[in-house]
């Protein structure tokens, strides 16, 4: 399966939307850099991301959450927080990495 | 340095911090601008509102945490930080999620006052129209 | 009328660097004055004397140098942004213990105050970026 | 009045939308670089731009249309095509320029 | 050079040409990739579909018009250009607005065949899942 | 496992340059092999030996040089992208009549074939960009 990475704010760009529109059932999506805003609860895109969780596994990079002042309790239920080591493990566990730049 | 002209300078911040350098280097300009006796305003619109988020901790990304600088702006006479309510709403944020940026009002016995002015999109647009120079980053 | 120009992006990667040049040239040809062109953020990379683009493509840096010569333009590169990105003149090379300098002809390195001053002195500031 | 410039594709970023949401009646909007895609007729954003024409003047940079293969007859009615000289004239004619980067 | 391994290489193009360099420098990689005997596909998604627009004329922006290179890809054995229908639709485009990119099929008496494969978003997603290496620009 | 890394953006301007480094370091610390780090587009600017960032900030270029030394990494800068942007080694400086070179320790300039080869030889390619 593919590990999709998204590093753009979903409020500024179409990367997350396009990624979710192409991610096959069972694949993984990792939000990094400004992409981590997509993991927050209570935003205009939360419903879209929550719905996607039925289909794909979603991860978010903890160091990028912390840098931006997003407490982990503000992250949508069902999204798993990982560190750089976890990012490495996700790359190893999936056969291909596809960056939505 | 200003040779007597006083202009309205607007610093327009529409991008999130850390993902790109614009927020940091915009602040660096604002700090220099303070020396020029111009009328300085900062606008935080769209993802720019994230720049003021509380609790930023950059240790694990190994970048410089520049968020404390916003609170020092008052000492430089920069006290007008316009934050757009619609931008906060879309992102599920309220003023409570932002840093409590304050300044001491030298015309009011150094009383502490909030630098952040929460405005509607319409008010933001009207404020923009009063500016002479807009620096975008 | 007196214009000031701010450029936030480097050459080739973003068209902003091209549009800024073509706008500046058009303004000069219409008889306007360019008070200053200020290179900020990755825009400082426009000043690199070491670029060698393919022969069949435009040479962004040389184009600025030539325009500066023709119209006596003030091309200012922000020192703080430039040091972060490896654009340095002889002075900064000496001060920072670097073996070389790479600021092209017609550009000078100076502080952010030059951007504010340009905003004050010019009738318009036009910003090109990403 | 303000001359607003937009240099981003409206399909990739929120710059055009945000600009139109802040442009006061009577102000001018100039689309340049990848922003010129916002001037095309028959797209998912055409209706928004057409509606904005009732409120603001909209211009598009001809050289950027040509580079991208957009014939002028594909440009929405009411949008005026200008060259770099016209861009200069718009800057001179408006008191302030605001770039939506 | 390939030491016997044959992998599926996907070049993912999601950005418009000229505004940024990615489309041009992506093509430069693709041309080099042709020497490596790998299985190469190009995907044009979102604003990437604009890269294939007909009638590009860059004289007035003083940039290099690289759009003719797409038509030369067939000579390098690169014949799979996947274009997403939904991306075209959103932008008001049809195949008629794109260049007629063709290749000569050496297994079919050098008959001219279209390189562009119009696919749905679902088909594009399924094609992506078959790839080993994805280069994004 | 064998990873290859592609970096499309320059230092400081985009976090991509930071994330790529931190990912690479984490992979090495977990015992993975980094077959090659390939710098493309503005990513070539990570290789500039002339950067002098503020003392209280990270030094992106030196960080790569140190990691390369520690783990014997292959840091490859695309020659075509580098020439466009003014990153040149002694060879290219001579060939292009430039007065200086500016490739930092641990980086080497080579062709795009090195990126393809990395894609073939590595188990995974991870791309960092804008």
XYZ file of C-alpha atoms in Angstrom:
736
model
C 0.000 0.000 0.000
C 0.943 3.664 -0.381
C 1.975 6.003 2.401
C 0.706 9.418 1.308
C 2.367 12.476 2.828
C 0.677 15.892 2.995
C 2.698 18.928 4.075
C 0.327 21.752 3.190
C -2.360 23.506 5.202
C -5.783 22.323 3.996
C -7.010 25.914 4.340
C -4.400 27.251 1.926
C -4.063 24.488 -0.662
C -5.879 21.577 -2.265
C -3.230 18.949 -1.404
C -5.103 17.186 1.420
C -8.344 17.101 -0.525
C -6.655 15.728 -3.597
C -4.747 13.172 -1.534
C -7.914 11.912 0.182
C -9.616 11.762 -3.211
C -6.918 9.402 -4.469
C -6.049 7.324 -1.392
C -7.271 3.735 -1.796
C -9.017 1.955 1.064
C -6.490 0.737 3.614
C -3.702 3.101 2.637
C -2.020 5.493 5.045
C -1.905 9.301 5.125
C 0.720 11.155 7.154
C 0.332 14.884 7.827
C 3.580 16.797 8.327
C 4.756 20.428 8.430
C 1.841 22.817 7.721
C -0.190 19.728 6.830
C -0.734 19.017 10.535
C -3.462 21.686 10.720
C -5.608 19.132 8.895
C -5.536 16.920 11.992
C -7.270 19.405 14.302
C -10.769 18.859 15.617
C -13.423 21.518 15.241
C -12.273 23.076 11.985
C -13.938 23.514 8.620
C -12.133 20.452 7.284
C -12.539 18.175 10.321
C -15.659 16.498 8.972
C -13.898 15.585 5.719
C -10.936 14.123 7.568
C -13.143 12.243 10.030
C -15.063 10.724 7.153
C -11.818 9.656 5.512
C -10.830 7.783 8.660
C -13.383 5.125 7.759
C -11.308 4.406 4.669
C -7.670 5.219 5.396
C -5.329 5.309 8.375
C -4.310 8.863 9.261
C -1.142 9.848 11.137
C 0.228 13.230 12.169
C 3.786 14.242 13.022
C 3.979 15.204 16.721
C 6.999 17.534 16.482
C 5.106 19.608 13.899
C 2.010 19.746 16.117
C 4.134 20.957 19.045
C 5.918 23.612 16.983
C 2.535 25.046 16.012
C 1.098 24.967 19.519
C -1.464 22.265 18.781
C -2.034 20.171 21.912
C -2.529 16.474 21.228
C -5.986 16.625 22.819
C -7.016 18.921 19.945
C -6.275 16.193 17.417
C -9.255 14.397 15.859
C -10.088 11.039 17.433
C -8.712 8.211 15.314
C -5.608 10.038 14.152
C -2.383 8.622 15.535
C 0.486 10.932 16.548
C 3.985 9.772 15.544
C 7.503 11.194 15.866
C 10.268 11.138 13.226
C 11.042 7.522 14.161
C 7.379 6.668 13.606
C 7.545 8.433 10.236
C 10.488 6.158 9.351
C 8.527 3.087 10.454
C 5.565 4.104 8.289
C 7.834 4.456 5.261
C 9.280 1.016 5.926
C 5.852 -0.561 6.485
C 4.329 0.705 3.238
C 5.630 -0.296 -0.176
C 5.620 3.194 -1.720
C 5.652 6.794 -0.505
C 3.731 9.413 -2.438
C 4.199 13.082 -1.531
C 1.340 15.484 -2.286
C 3.487 18.600 -2.762
C 15.083 58.863 9.003
C 11.475 59.346 7.949
C 12.072 62.901 6.714
C 8.741 64.028 8.068
C 6.487 61.755 6.018
C 4.250 59.476 8.035
C 2.656 56.668 6.118
C 0.340 53.822 7.027
C 2.358 50.583 6.719
C 0.491 47.296 6.697
C 2.233 43.954 7.182
C -0.047 41.331 5.689
C 0.441 37.857 7.196
C -1.459 35.064 5.487
C 0.863 32.104 6.037
C 1.395 29.624 8.854
C 4.629 29.741 10.850
C 7.507 27.220 10.426
C 6.287 25.534 7.224
C 7.839 28.504 5.432
C 10.105 31.324 6.594
C 7.739 34.173 5.776
C 6.320 34.637 9.286
C 9.782 34.851 10.844
C 11.277 37.171 8.250
C 8.148 39.326 8.293
C 8.687 39.850 12.031
C 12.285 40.828 11.339
C 11.078 43.607 9.043
C 8.497 44.772 11.581
C 11.164 45.138 14.261
C 13.279 47.301 11.940
C 10.231 49.267 10.856
C 9.697 50.357 14.462
C 12.728 52.648 14.178
C 11.133 54.665 11.385
C 8.260 56.462 13.098
C 5.668 55.260 10.672
C 2.137 54.105 11.488
C 2.487 50.312 11.581
C -0.314 47.736 11.549
C -0.122 43.964 11.291
C -2.930 41.954 9.698
C -3.382 38.257 10.436
C -5.644 36.709 7.827
C -6.216 33.123 6.647
C -3.388 30.846 7.888
C -1.625 33.952 9.217
C -3.707 33.661 12.408
C -1.742 30.512 13.288
C 1.341 32.691 13.842
C -0.191 33.905 17.124
C -1.050 30.450 18.488
C -0.263 29.819 22.157
C 2.164 27.185 23.338
C 4.473 26.885 20.344
C 7.332 24.506 21.158
C 9.885 24.007 18.395
C 12.470 21.878 20.210
C 11.712 18.691 18.294
C 11.755 20.385 14.875
C 15.057 22.094 15.779
C 13.833 25.500 14.587
C 13.894 28.824 16.409
C 10.672 29.555 18.321
C 10.043 33.167 17.406
C 6.566 33.441 18.912
C 7.761 35.324 22.044
C 8.768 38.194 19.769
C 5.120 39.111 19.179
C 4.845 40.011 22.845
C 7.891 42.258 22.585
C 6.363 44.313 19.758
C 4.648 46.629 22.243
C 8.040 47.777 23.513
C 8.791 48.861 19.967
C 5.579 50.881 19.781
C 3.849 48.323 17.568
C 0.464 47.790 19.133
C -2.004 47.154 16.320
C -2.354 43.453 15.524
C -5.559 42.931 13.560
C -6.828 39.345 13.681
C -9.698 38.282 11.460
C -12.565 36.516 13.178
C -13.684 34.558 10.106
C -10.163 33.171 9.700
C -10.205 32.001 13.326
C -13.678 30.484 12.960
C -12.778 28.427 9.888
C -9.842 26.993 11.820
C -11.835 26.239 14.967
C -9.894 28.842 16.946
C -10.908 31.576 19.372
C -8.931 34.374 21.008
C -8.271 31.951 23.893
C -6.119 29.863 21.572
C -3.901 32.853 20.790
C -1.131 34.402 22.857
C -2.208 37.264 25.061
C -0.196 39.945 23.291
C -0.205 43.157 25.318
C 1.469 46.572 25.395
C 1.887 49.278 28.023
C 0.033 52.437 27.052
C 2.388 55.330 27.808
C -0.512 57.760 27.429
C -2.517 55.958 30.103
C -0.066 55.551 32.999
C 1.475 52.492 31.326
C -1.676 50.452 31.727
C -1.426 47.027 30.069
C -3.687 46.796 27.041
C -4.307 44.089 24.461
C -2.512 44.516 21.144
C -4.766 42.039 19.361
C -7.830 43.581 17.764
C -10.360 40.992 16.731
C -12.110 42.259 13.606
C -14.598 40.929 11.102
C -13.619 40.351 7.479
C -15.524 43.505 6.524
C -13.642 45.535 9.145
C -10.350 44.026 7.980
C -11.145 44.987 4.388
C -12.026 48.546 5.449
C -8.799 48.827 7.473
C -6.815 47.652 4.443
C -8.249 50.471 2.364
C -6.746 53.060 4.742
C -3.164 51.846 4.187
C -0.476 53.476 2.044
C 2.020 50.644 1.827
C 1.277 46.914 2.064
C 4.136 44.486 2.613
C 3.128 40.923 1.756
C 5.183 37.878 2.598
C 5.927 58.333 -10.509
C 8.329 56.702 -8.064
C 8.065 52.911 -7.571
C 9.735 50.553 -5.120
C 9.891 46.820 -5.820
C 10.128 43.922 -3.348
C 11.058 40.411 -4.553
C 10.539 37.427 -2.243
C 11.537 34.466 -4.422
C 14.639 33.207 -6.176
C 15.310 32.880 -9.886
C 13.880 30.029 -12.020
C 12.014 28.334 -9.145
C 9.236 30.985 -9.123
C 7.990 33.246 -11.893
C 7.790 36.071 -9.342
C 11.451 36.794 -10.077
C 10.619 37.148 -13.787
C 7.473 39.205 -13.371
C 9.283 41.643 -11.101
C 11.931 42.207 -13.760
C 9.453 42.634 -16.613
C 7.321 45.003 -14.526
C 10.364 47.074 -13.569
C 11.508 47.273 -17.176
C 8.032 48.312 -18.353
C 7.836 50.984 -15.647
C 11.207 52.418 -16.644
C 10.243 52.416 -20.320
C 7.132 54.405 -19.437
C 9.330 57.028 -17.787
C 8.657 56.107 -14.159
C 11.430 56.147 -11.598
C 12.416 52.973 -9.722
C 13.499 54.202 -6.300
C 14.863 50.801 -5.300
C 14.523 47.062 -5.917
C 14.721 45.171 -2.642
C 15.528 41.438 -2.624
C 14.187 39.617 0.428
C 13.653 35.981 1.534
C 14.839 33.637 -1.275
C 14.752 36.712 -3.505
C 18.366 37.284 -2.453
C 19.336 34.354 -4.690
C 18.654 36.561 -7.726
C 21.944 38.293 -6.888
C 24.204 35.253 -7.220
C 27.131 35.841 -9.569
C 27.656 32.082 -9.822
C 24.535 31.146 -11.808
C 25.083 29.586 -15.235
C 21.664 28.794 -16.761
C 21.361 27.000 -20.126
C 22.293 29.159 -23.127
C 18.777 28.979 -24.579
C 17.145 30.304 -21.391
C 17.051 33.797 -19.885
C 19.811 34.764 -17.456
C 17.882 36.296 -14.569
C 20.855 37.725 -12.699
C 22.608 39.203 -15.734
C 19.328 40.719 -16.878
C 19.100 42.651 -13.586
C 22.761 43.703 -13.770
C 22.251 45.039 -17.282
C 19.053 46.900 -16.373
C 20.773 48.385 -13.311
C 23.601 49.661 -15.484
C 21.301 51.132 -18.105
C 19.023 52.931 -15.653
C 21.361 53.346 -12.686
C 19.075 51.185 -10.497
C 19.593 50.604 -6.787
C 19.426 46.793 -6.349
C 19.551 46.035 -2.621
C 19.911 42.553 -1.132
C 18.802 42.086 2.484
C 21.861 41.186 4.537
C 20.090 38.966 7.094
C 18.253 36.955 4.438
C 21.397 36.785 2.309
C 23.634 35.447 5.076
C 21.094 32.673 5.804
C 21.187 31.640 2.160
C 24.818 32.043 1.217
C 24.796 35.296 -0.753
C 27.736 37.366 0.503
C 29.900 40.242 -0.621
C 33.606 40.693 0.130
C 32.932 42.432 3.453
C 30.604 39.755 4.747
C 32.895 37.018 3.466
C 35.727 38.475 5.520
C 33.551 38.976 8.603
C 32.169 35.414 8.439
C 35.389 33.656 7.493
C 34.148 32.569 4.060
C 36.503 31.763 1.211
C 34.528 33.478 -1.528
C 31.919 36.119 -2.301
C 29.162 35.835 -4.898
C 27.252 39.109 -5.315
C 26.783 39.967 -8.974
C 27.548 43.342 -10.526
C 25.020 46.046 -9.791
C 23.695 44.520 -6.538
C 24.625 45.716 -3.051
C 24.009 44.155 0.350
C 22.340 46.272 3.007
C 19.836 46.185 5.859
C 16.060 45.904 6.086
C 15.879 49.633 6.796
C 16.386 50.094 3.063
C 13.067 48.364 2.435
C 11.206 50.583 4.900
C 12.876 53.681 3.480
C 11.822 52.596 -0.001
C 8.249 52.286 1.263
C 8.428 55.784 2.694
C 10.097 57.497 -0.247
C 8.350 55.779 -3.144
C 4.802 56.497 -4.267
C 4.069 52.785 -4.611
C 5.531 49.539 -3.306
C 4.890 46.498 -5.492
C 5.617 43.073 -3.981
C 6.349 39.941 -6.039
C 6.441 36.575 -4.291
C 5.003 33.118 -3.806
C -8.346 52.472 -3.972
C -6.315 49.291 -3.794
C -4.961 47.336 -6.726
C -5.004 43.702 -5.555
C -2.695 41.258 -7.317
C -3.283 37.491 -7.342
C -0.576 35.180 -8.717
C -1.873 31.780 -7.602
C -4.135 29.292 -9.306
C -7.590 29.391 -7.692
C -7.697 25.587 -7.952
C -4.541 25.157 -5.884
C -4.762 27.940 -3.299
C -7.165 30.183 -1.467
C -5.549 33.477 -2.568
C -8.180 34.541 -5.126
C -11.048 33.681 -2.815
C -9.504 35.562 0.063
C -8.716 38.527 -2.159
C -12.283 38.748 -3.472
C -13.550 38.443 0.097
C -11.565 41.544 1.078
C -11.707 43.711 -2.042
C -13.896 46.776 -1.438
C -16.398 47.901 -4.044
C -14.675 49.780 -6.845
C -11.226 48.380 -6.235
C -9.189 46.560 -8.888
C -7.960 42.963 -9.035
C -5.145 41.950 -11.392
C -4.475 38.266 -12.082
C -0.886 37.405 -12.983
C 1.321 34.291 -13.283
C -0.646 31.147 -12.295
C -3.402 33.499 -11.118
C -4.551 33.946 -14.726
C -6.352 30.589 -14.633
C -8.946 32.409 -12.526
C -9.904 34.473 -15.573
C -11.057 31.546 -17.698
C -14.697 31.003 -18.602
C -16.364 27.653 -17.987
C -14.416 26.580 -14.905
C -15.488 25.719 -11.376
C -14.556 29.212 -10.194
C -15.959 31.204 -13.129
C -19.263 31.875 -11.394
C -17.499 33.351 -8.356
C -15.345 35.596 -10.506
C -18.281 36.681 -12.671
C -20.234 37.600 -9.553
C -17.274 39.625 -8.268
C -17.268 41.659 -11.488
C -20.379 43.447 -10.243
C -18.273 44.817 -7.388
C -14.667 45.116 -8.563
C -12.765 45.668 -11.790
C -10.846 42.579 -12.858
C -7.775 42.550 -15.105
C -5.569 39.730 -16.349
C -2.004 39.830 -17.640
C -1.957 38.904 -21.354
C 1.628 37.582 -21.488
C 0.756 35.076 -18.743
C -2.389 33.983 -20.596
C -0.347 33.416 -23.762
C 2.365 31.457 -21.964
C -0.294 29.085 -20.645
C -2.075 28.688 -23.966
C -5.239 30.498 -22.882
C -6.764 32.256 -25.880
C -8.270 35.655 -25.102
C -11.687 34.421 -26.275
C -11.635 31.979 -23.342
C -11.452 34.865 -20.863
C -14.638 35.696 -18.953
C -16.604 38.628 -20.345
C -15.931 41.765 -18.336
C -12.291 40.979 -17.581
C -9.808 43.269 -19.303
C -6.522 41.908 -20.688
C -3.455 44.095 -20.082
C 0.276 43.793 -20.838
C 3.176 44.728 -18.532
C 2.708 48.384 -19.479
C -0.941 48.112 -18.493
C 0.133 46.553 -15.187
C 2.335 49.615 -14.609
C -0.571 51.931 -15.434
C -2.828 50.107 -12.950
C -0.220 50.503 -10.218
C 0.044 54.207 -10.978
C -3.730 54.676 -11.106
C -4.421 53.067 -7.722
C -3.095 54.479 -4.462
C -1.870 51.162 -2.995
C -0.906 47.728 -4.285
C -1.720 44.685 -2.173
C -0.267 41.326 -3.197
C -2.160 38.171 -2.166
C 0.848 35.880 -2.016
C 22.634 0.730 -15.772
C 19.499 -0.790 -14.306
C 21.229 -4.004 -13.207
C 18.265 -6.082 -14.167
C 15.671 -4.563 -11.863
C 12.640 -3.074 -13.567
C 10.501 -0.824 -11.405
C 7.346 1.147 -11.986
C 8.324 4.844 -11.859
C 5.568 7.425 -11.565
C 6.155 11.123 -12.193
C 3.379 12.975 -10.396
C 2.613 16.393 -11.891
C 0.173 18.535 -9.917
C 1.419 22.034 -10.673
C 0.844 24.499 -13.475
C 3.725 25.330 -15.834
C 5.721 28.610 -15.725
C 4.435 29.900 -12.350
C 7.012 27.570 -10.814
C 9.871 25.548 -12.280
C 8.579 22.128 -11.233
C 6.964 21.199 -14.556
C 10.123 22.008 -16.512
C 12.540 20.297 -14.161
C 10.215 17.292 -13.876
C 10.461 16.892 -17.660
C 14.244 17.050 -17.420
C 14.192 14.075 -15.050
C 11.823 12.155 -17.290
C 14.147 12.566 -20.271
C 17.056 11.185 -18.251
C 14.886 8.398 -16.847
C 14.299 7.133 -20.380
C 17.911 5.875 -20.492
C 17.315 3.520 -17.568
C 14.940 0.914 -19.005
C 12.402 1.314 -16.254
C 8.621 1.346 -16.627
C 7.800 5.064 -16.702
C 4.374 6.677 -16.296
C 3.441 10.340 -15.999
C 0.379 11.442 -14.051
C -1.258 14.816 -14.667
C -3.559 15.648 -11.782
C -5.046 18.922 -10.472
C -3.195 21.922 -11.993
C -0.749 19.472 -13.587
C -3.172 19.047 -16.492
C -2.369 22.636 -17.543
C 1.138 21.473 -18.497
C -0.334 19.797 -21.586
C -2.346 22.809 -22.771
C -2.232 23.589 -26.494
C -0.857 26.807 -27.914
C 1.596 27.847 -25.200
C 3.493 30.964 -26.292
C 6.073 32.247 -23.847
C 7.662 35.031 -25.914
C 6.231 37.878 -23.849
C 7.175 36.327 -20.487
C 10.698 35.674 -21.812
C 10.718 32.086 -20.540
C 11.553 28.915 -22.439
C 8.510 27.195 -23.961
C 9.115 23.573 -23.046
C 5.713 22.249 -24.128
C 7.051 20.760 -27.417
C 9.139 18.359 -25.332
C 6.020 16.397 -24.335
C 5.612 15.395 -27.959
C 9.214 14.169 -28.103
C 8.708 11.803 -25.161
C 7.504 9.026 -27.454
C 10.899 8.933 -29.145
C 12.344 8.188 -25.725
C 9.948 5.307 -25.182
C 7.789 7.246 -22.764
C 4.251 6.712 -23.919
C 2.041 6.623 -20.834
C 0.687 10.055 -19.938
C -2.283 9.630 -17.596
C -4.573 12.676 -17.506
C -7.345 12.863 -14.929
C -10.798 13.651 -16.282
C -12.082 15.248 -13.067
C -9.123 17.642 -13.044
C -9.942 18.667 -16.624
C -13.635 19.081 -15.827
C -13.047 21.362 -12.842
C -10.926 23.588 -15.077
C -13.397 23.649 -17.952
C -11.011 21.715 -20.189
C -11.433 18.761 -22.544
C -8.917 16.654 -24.456
C -9.362 19.118 -27.340
C -7.673 21.798 -25.241
C -4.582 19.633 -24.795
C -1.719 18.948 -27.174
C -2.149 15.860 -29.317
C 0.780 13.927 -27.836
C 1.512 10.834 -29.895
C 4.101 8.087 -30.245
C 5.019 5.612 -32.943
C 4.324 2.045 -31.837
C 7.323 -0.021 -32.923
C 5.345 -3.210 -32.261
C 2.594 -2.112 -34.655
C 4.465 -1.048 -37.798
C 5.199 2.367 -36.240
C 1.554 3.352 -36.239
C 0.954 6.727 -34.548
C -0.909 6.290 -31.274
C -1.997 8.731 -28.598
C 0.212 8.922 -25.504
C -2.459 10.630 -23.435
C -4.724 8.253 -21.520
C -7.788 9.985 -20.162
C -8.689 8.301 -16.865
C -11.147 8.868 -14.063
C -9.989 9.778 -10.566
C -10.719 6.206 -9.453
C -8.633 4.802 -12.314
C -5.826 7.247 -11.517
C -5.877 6.150 -7.871
C -5.762 2.494 -8.880
C -2.846 3.150 -11.275
C -0.969 4.939 -8.472
C -1.243 1.841 -6.280
C 0.683 -0.201 -8.881
C 3.768 2.047 -8.724
C 7.055 1.330 -6.944
C 8.601 4.796 -6.961
C 6.741 8.107 -7.056
C 8.648 11.283 -7.883
C 6.717 14.395 -6.851
C 7.639 17.915 -7.879
C 16.020 -1.153 4.699
C 17.528 1.096 2.011
C 16.071 4.602 1.633
C 16.661 7.306 -0.955
C 15.766 10.929 -0.207
C 14.841 13.717 -2.636
C 14.802 17.370 -1.490
C 13.151 20.008 -3.670
C 13.446 23.183 -1.575
C 16.202 25.355 -0.167
C 17.191 25.923 3.464
C 15.227 28.250 5.801
C 12.608 29.240 3.185
C 10.783 25.891 3.432
C 10.604 23.411 6.300
C 10.965 20.608 3.729
C 14.735 21.040 4.023
C 14.479 20.522 7.812
C 12.078 17.604 7.711
C 14.266 15.783 5.197
C 17.246 16.097 7.523
C 15.362 14.990 10.633
C 13.813 12.058 8.767
C 17.198 10.970 7.416
C 18.769 11.192 10.874
C 15.936 9.177 12.430
C 16.229 6.507 9.716
C 19.972 6.181 10.278
C 19.484 5.964 14.038
C 17.035 3.135 13.485
C 19.704 1.265 11.539
C 18.353 1.857 8.046
C 20.688 2.609 5.180
C 20.442 5.890 3.262
C 21.447 4.992 -0.269
C 21.608 8.634 -1.375
C 20.236 12.097 -0.650
C 19.470 13.896 -3.897
C 19.107 17.695 -3.935
C 16.944 18.977 -6.784
C 15.218 22.256 -7.743
C 15.964 24.904 -5.053
C 17.068 22.005 -2.876
C 20.526 22.511 -4.372
C 20.825 25.627 -2.213
C 21.205 23.385 0.854
C 24.739 22.697 -0.401
C 26.011 26.284 -0.285
C 29.219 26.651 1.698
C 28.629 30.406 1.971
C 25.621 30.400 4.324
C 26.066 32.112 7.688
C 22.781 31.865 9.615
C 22.338 33.555 13.031
C 24.221 31.823 15.868
C 20.996 30.963 17.710
C 19.489 29.147 14.715
C 20.267 25.763 13.178
C 22.887 25.626 10.415
C 21.189 23.532 7.747
C 24.214 23.029 5.509
C 26.684 22.205 8.286
C 24.163 19.783 9.785
C 24.151 17.823 6.499
C 27.938 17.915 6.231
C 28.274 16.549 9.765
C 25.706 13.802 9.198
C 27.415 12.844 5.943
C 30.725 12.532 7.731
C 29.282 10.494 10.588
C 27.395 8.036 8.373
C 29.380 8.300 5.144
C 26.308 9.629 3.284
C 26.195 10.265 -0.444
C 24.838 13.837 -0.806
C 24.305 14.532 -4.502
C 23.428 17.931 -5.960
C 21.817 17.972 -9.416
C 24.196 19.714 -11.783
C 21.562 21.250 -14.075
C 19.519 22.659 -11.186
C 22.697 23.813 -9.437
C 24.083 25.717 -12.422
C 20.770 27.576 -12.804
C 20.968 28.659 -9.188
C 24.647 29.379 -8.672
C 25.830 26.303 -6.774
C 29.093 25.203 -8.400
C 32.126 23.119 -7.594
C 35.667 23.800 -8.785
C 35.164 21.877 -12.022
C 31.989 23.698 -12.988
C 33.500 27.026 -11.941
C 36.384 26.477 -14.336
C 34.119 25.280 -17.141
C 31.755 28.264 -16.756
C 34.391 30.916 -16.168
C 33.293 31.649 -12.596
C 35.595 33.173 -10.016
C 34.574 30.985 -7.086
C 32.994 27.693 -6.085
C 30.601 27.185 -3.193
C 29.818 23.499 -2.612
C 30.062 22.599 1.062
C 31.977 19.650 2.456
C 30.314 16.289 1.973
C 28.226 17.286 -1.067
C 29.055 16.364 -4.653
C 27.623 17.605 -7.939
C 26.369 15.039 -10.431
C 23.653 14.317 -12.954
C 19.965 13.443 -12.742
C 20.819 9.818 -13.483
C 21.880 9.606 -9.841
C 18.283 10.257 -8.803
C 16.908 7.549 -11.074
C 19.581 5.131 -9.918
C 18.663 5.900 -6.315
C 15.047 5.093 -7.136
C 16.096 1.777 -8.657
C 18.537 0.715 -5.953
C 16.701 1.884 -2.849
C 13.684 0.133 -1.340
C 11.924 3.465 -0.846
C 12.163 6.976 -2.253
C 10.899 9.740 0.046
C 10.387 13.195 -1.472
C 10.375 16.437 0.540
C 9.254 19.637 -1.130
C 6.788 22.507 -1.386
